[in-house]
Amino acid sequence: MVSEAGLLSKQNGRQQIQRSAYSVFFDERFSIPLDPSALEENSLRFSVFGIDEDERNISTGVAELKLSDLDLSIRPFNAWLYLQDMNKATDSVGEILLSLSYLPTAERLTVVVVKAKNLVWTNGKVTADPFVKVYLLQDGRKISKKKTAVKRDDTNPVFNEAMIFSVPAIVLQELSLRVTVAECCEDGRAENIGHVVIGPAAGGMGITHWNQMLATLRKPVSMWHPLRQS
C-alpha cells in the first residue's frame, strides 16, 4: 500500500510502499513551501493506493482537506480523514464541520457545530434559513435534543455553538449522535436537508470521528462530514 499527498495541481509527495499490509503506519513527513496568503486558495489531497500482483496502482480512496478551513497559526491540525471512493456516486447535500470532545471526570460530551457549506435546499429553492439539530441516541432512541440558532439566507452558515450532554462513561459505547441540518419554512415548519450519524454503530467517517474522540479524551477533534439526504 502506498499513499500520496499533494497540493492540488502543484506539488506532490509519495510515501514508501508497505507490502501485504491491512493496517499501515507510515510515519513520514512532507514539507511543501507555501506563502501564508495562499492558504485561502489551496487544498491538500491525499490519495491511497494498493498495488496488485502486476504492480499496478489500484485506487483505495481520496481525501481532500481545504487549508482555508484550518487555523494553522494556533496549532498543528491532527485528525483522521475519511477516504472516499471517487468511482462511486454520492448523494451529499452539503457538508458540516463538527468538533467532538469527551471529559471523563465530568462525564460530559461536547459537540460543537462549527459551520456548514455548499448546502442544497429542498424543492430546488435558491436560498433558505438553515439551522442544526443535534440528537443524542441510545440504541437508536432519541434521549436528548439541542439545536442552534437560525442563520438567515446563508448557504455556508457559521454557527460556532457548543452542545453539552451529560453522558456517563459506562454507557458511552451505547450512544450515538444524529446531526441534522434543516431549514425554516415560511409557514413555520422545519424541512430537513440532510444528516450525519456519528458513533460506534455508524460507518465511514462517523465511526472514525467517534473513535478519534475516544483516543484523545479531553481534546476536541474536528472533522468535516458529508450530509446525506434525510
Coordinates of C-alpha atoms in Angstrom, one line a residue:
M1 CA 0.0 0.0 0.0
V2 CA 1.2 3.5 -0.8
S3 CA -0.2 7.0 -0.3
E4 CA 0.4 10.3 -2.0
A5 CA -0.2 13.8 -0.5
G6 CA -0.1 16.8 -2.7
L7 CA -1.1 20.5 -3.0
L8 CA -3.8 20.3 -5.7
S9 CA -2.4 20.9 -9.2
K10 CA 1.0 22.0 -7.9
Q11 CA 3.2 19.6 -5.9
N12 CA 3.1 16.1 -4.6
G13 CA 5.0 13.6 -2.5
R14 CA 4.9 9.8 -2.4
Q15 CA 5.3 7.6 0.7
Q16 CA 7.1 4.2 0.8
I17 CA 5.2 1.1 -0.3
Q18 CA 4.2 -1.3 2.5
R19 CA 3.7 -4.8 1.4
S20 CA 0.8 -7.1 2.4
A21 CA -0.5 -4.5 4.8
Y22 CA -4.1 -4.0 6.0
S23 CA -3.4 -1.6 8.8
V24 CA -0.4 0.6 8.0
F25 CA 1.9 3.1 9.8
F26 CA 3.9 5.4 7.6
D27 CA 5.3 8.0 10.0
E28 CA 6.7 10.1 7.1
R29 CA 6.7 13.9 6.7
F30 CA 6.4 16.1 3.7
S31 CA 7.3 19.8 3.6
I32 CA 5.7 22.0 1.0
P33 CA 6.8 25.6 0.8
L34 CA 3.7 27.8 0.8
D35 CA 3.1 31.5 1.3
P36 CA 0.6 32.2 4.1
S37 CA -1.5 34.2 1.7
A38 CA -2.0 31.1 -0.4
L39 CA -3.7 29.1 2.4
E40 CA -7.1 30.5 1.5
E41 CA -7.0 29.2 -2.1
N42 CA -5.2 25.8 -1.8
S43 CA -6.2 22.3 -0.7
L44 CA -4.4 19.1 0.2
R45 CA -5.4 15.9 -1.5
F46 CA -4.4 12.5 0.0
S47 CA -4.7 9.5 -2.4
V48 CA -4.2 6.0 -1.1
F49 CA -3.4 3.1 -3.5
G50 CA -3.0 -0.6 -3.3
I51 CA -0.6 -2.5 -5.6
D52 CA -1.8 -5.7 -7.3
E53 CA 0.2 -8.7 -8.4
D54 CA 1.0 -7.0 -11.7
E55 CA 2.4 -3.9 -9.8
R56 CA -0.5 -1.8 -11.0
N57 CA -1.8 1.0 -8.7
I58 CA -5.3 0.4 -7.6
S59 CA -7.0 3.4 -6.0
T60 CA -8.3 2.8 -2.5
G61 CA -9.7 6.3 -1.9
V62 CA -9.2 10.0 -1.8
A63 CA -9.5 12.6 1.0
E64 CA -9.3 16.3 0.5
L65 CA -8.5 19.0 3.1
K66 CA -9.1 22.7 2.4
L67 CA -6.4 24.7 4.1
S68 CA -8.8 27.7 4.5
D69 CA -10.8 25.6 7.0
L70 CA -7.9 25.3 9.4
D71 CA -6.2 27.8 11.7
L72 CA -2.6 26.5 11.5
S73 CA -1.3 29.6 13.3
I74 CA -2.6 28.3 16.6
R75 CA -1.5 24.6 16.5
P76 CA -0.9 21.8 14.0
F77 CA -4.0 20.0 12.7
N78 CA -4.3 16.3 13.5
A79 CA -7.3 14.2 12.6
W80 CA -8.4 11.1 10.8
L81 CA -9.6 11.7 7.2
Y82 CA -12.3 9.5 5.6
L83 CA -11.3 8.1 2.2
Q84 CA -14.0 8.5 -0.4
D85 CA -14.2 6.2 -3.4
M86 CA -14.2 8.6 -6.3
N87 CA -15.8 6.0 -8.6
K88 CA -19.0 5.9 -6.6
A89 CA -21.8 8.4 -6.9
T90 CA -22.6 10.5 -3.8
D91 CA -25.9 11.8 -2.6
S92 CA -24.3 14.6 -0.5
V93 CA -26.4 17.7 0.0
G94 CA -23.6 19.7 1.7
E95 CA -21.0 19.3 4.4
I96 CA -20.8 20.1 8.1
L97 CA -17.8 20.7 10.3
L98 CA -18.2 19.2 13.8
S99 CA -16.0 19.1 16.9
L100 CA -16.3 16.4 19.5
S101 CA -14.7 16.0 22.9
Y102 CA -15.4 13.9 26.0
L103 CA -14.4 14.8 29.5
P104 CA -14.3 11.6 31.6
T105 CA -14.1 13.3 35.0
A106 CA -17.2 15.4 34.4
E107 CA -18.8 12.7 32.2
R108 CA -19.5 15.4 29.6
L109 CA -19.8 15.1 25.9
T110 CA -19.4 18.3 24.0
V111 CA -20.5 18.7 20.4
V112 CA -19.5 22.0 18.7
V113 CA -21.4 22.7 15.5
V114 CA -18.8 24.9 13.7
K115 CA -20.2 25.6 10.3
A116 CA -21.7 24.1 7.1
K117 CA -21.1 24.7 3.4
N118 CA -22.5 24.0 0.0
L119 CA -26.0 23.3 1.3
V120 CA -28.6 22.1 -1.2
W121 CA -32.0 23.4 -0.3
T122 CA -35.2 21.3 -0.6
N123 CA -37.6 21.7 -3.5
G124 CA -34.9 23.4 -5.6
K125 CA -35.0 26.7 -3.6
V126 CA -32.3 29.3 -4.3
T127 CA -32.0 30.3 -0.7
A128 CA -33.2 29.4 2.8
D129 CA -32.7 29.8 6.5
P130 CA -30.7 26.9 8.0
F131 CA -30.2 25.6 11.5
V132 CA -28.8 22.4 13.0
K133 CA -30.4 19.8 15.3
V134 CA -28.3 17.5 17.4
Y135 CA -29.8 14.3 18.8
L136 CA -28.3 12.1 21.4
L137 CA -29.4 8.5 20.7
Q138 CA -29.3 5.4 22.8
D139 CA -29.9 2.1 21.0
G140 CA -31.4 4.2 18.2
R141 CA -33.8 6.0 20.5
K142 CA -33.7 9.8 20.9
I143 CA -32.9 10.7 24.6
S144 CA -31.9 14.3 24.2
K145 CA -32.1 17.1 21.6
K146 CA -30.5 20.5 21.2
K147 CA -30.5 23.0 18.3
T148 CA -28.6 26.0 17.0
A149 CA -29.9 29.4 16.2
V150 CA -31.2 30.0 12.7
K151 CA -28.9 31.6 10.1
R152 CA -30.9 33.8 7.7
D153 CA -30.3 33.4 3.9
D154 CA -26.9 31.6 4.2
T155 CA -25.7 28.7 2.1
N156 CA -22.4 28.5 4.1
P157 CA -23.5 29.3 7.7
V158 CA -21.1 29.7 10.6
F159 CA -22.7 28.6 13.9
N160 CA -19.9 28.0 16.4
E161 CA -22.3 26.7 19.0
A162 CA -21.5 24.1 21.7
M163 CA -24.0 21.4 22.7
I164 CA -23.2 19.8 26.0
F165 CA -24.6 16.4 27.0
S166 CA -24.3 14.6 30.3
V167 CA -23.1 11.1 29.4
P168 CA -21.9 8.5 32.0
A169 CA -18.8 6.7 30.7
I170 CA -20.4 3.3 31.3
V171 CA -23.0 4.0 28.6
L172 CA -20.7 5.9 26.2
Q173 CA -20.4 2.9 23.7
E174 CA -24.2 2.6 23.6
L175 CA -24.7 6.1 22.3
S176 CA -24.5 7.9 19.0
L177 CA -25.2 11.3 17.6
R178 CA -27.5 12.3 14.8
V179 CA -26.8 15.7 13.4
T180 CA -29.4 17.1 11.1
V181 CA -29.3 20.3 9.1
A182 CA -32.7 21.8 8.5
E183 CA -34.3 24.9 7.0
C184 CA -37.1 27.1 8.3
C185 CA -40.1 27.3 6.0
E186 CA -42.4 30.3 5.6
D187 CA -45.2 28.6 7.4
G188 CA -43.0 27.9 10.5
R189 CA -42.3 24.3 9.7
A190 CA -38.8 22.8 9.6
E191 CA -37.7 20.9 6.5
N192 CA -34.7 18.6 6.9
I193 CA -31.9 19.0 4.3
G194 CA -29.6 16.2 5.4
H195 CA -28.0 14.4 8.3
V196 CA -24.9 12.5 9.5
V197 CA -24.7 9.8 12.2
I198 CA -21.6 9.6 14.5
G199 CA -20.9 6.8 16.9
P200 CA -19.9 3.1 17.4
A201 CA -22.7 1.9 15.1
A202 CA -22.0 4.4 12.3
G203 CA -19.9 3.7 9.3
G204 CA -17.2 5.6 7.4
M205 CA -16.3 8.9 8.9
G206 CA -19.0 8.6 11.5
I207 CA -17.2 5.9 13.4
T208 CA -13.8 7.3 12.6
H209 CA -14.6 10.6 14.3
W210 CA -16.1 8.9 17.3
N211 CA -13.0 6.6 17.8
Q212 CA -10.7 9.6 17.3
M213 CA -12.5 11.4 20.1
L214 CA -12.2 8.4 22.4
A215 CA -8.5 8.1 21.6
T216 CA -7.8 11.7 22.6
L217 CA -10.0 12.3 25.6
R218 CA -10.3 15.9 26.8
K219 CA -9.1 17.2 23.5
P220 CA -11.6 18.5 20.8
V221 CA -11.4 16.6 17.5
S222 CA -12.8 18.4 14.4
M223 CA -13.9 16.7 11.1
W224 CA -15.9 17.5 8.0
H225 CA -18.9 15.2 7.3
P226 CA -20.9 14.9 4.1
L227 CA -24.6 15.3 4.7
R228 CA -26.9 12.6 3.4
Q229 CA -30.5 13.3 2.4
S230 CA -32.8 12.7 5.3

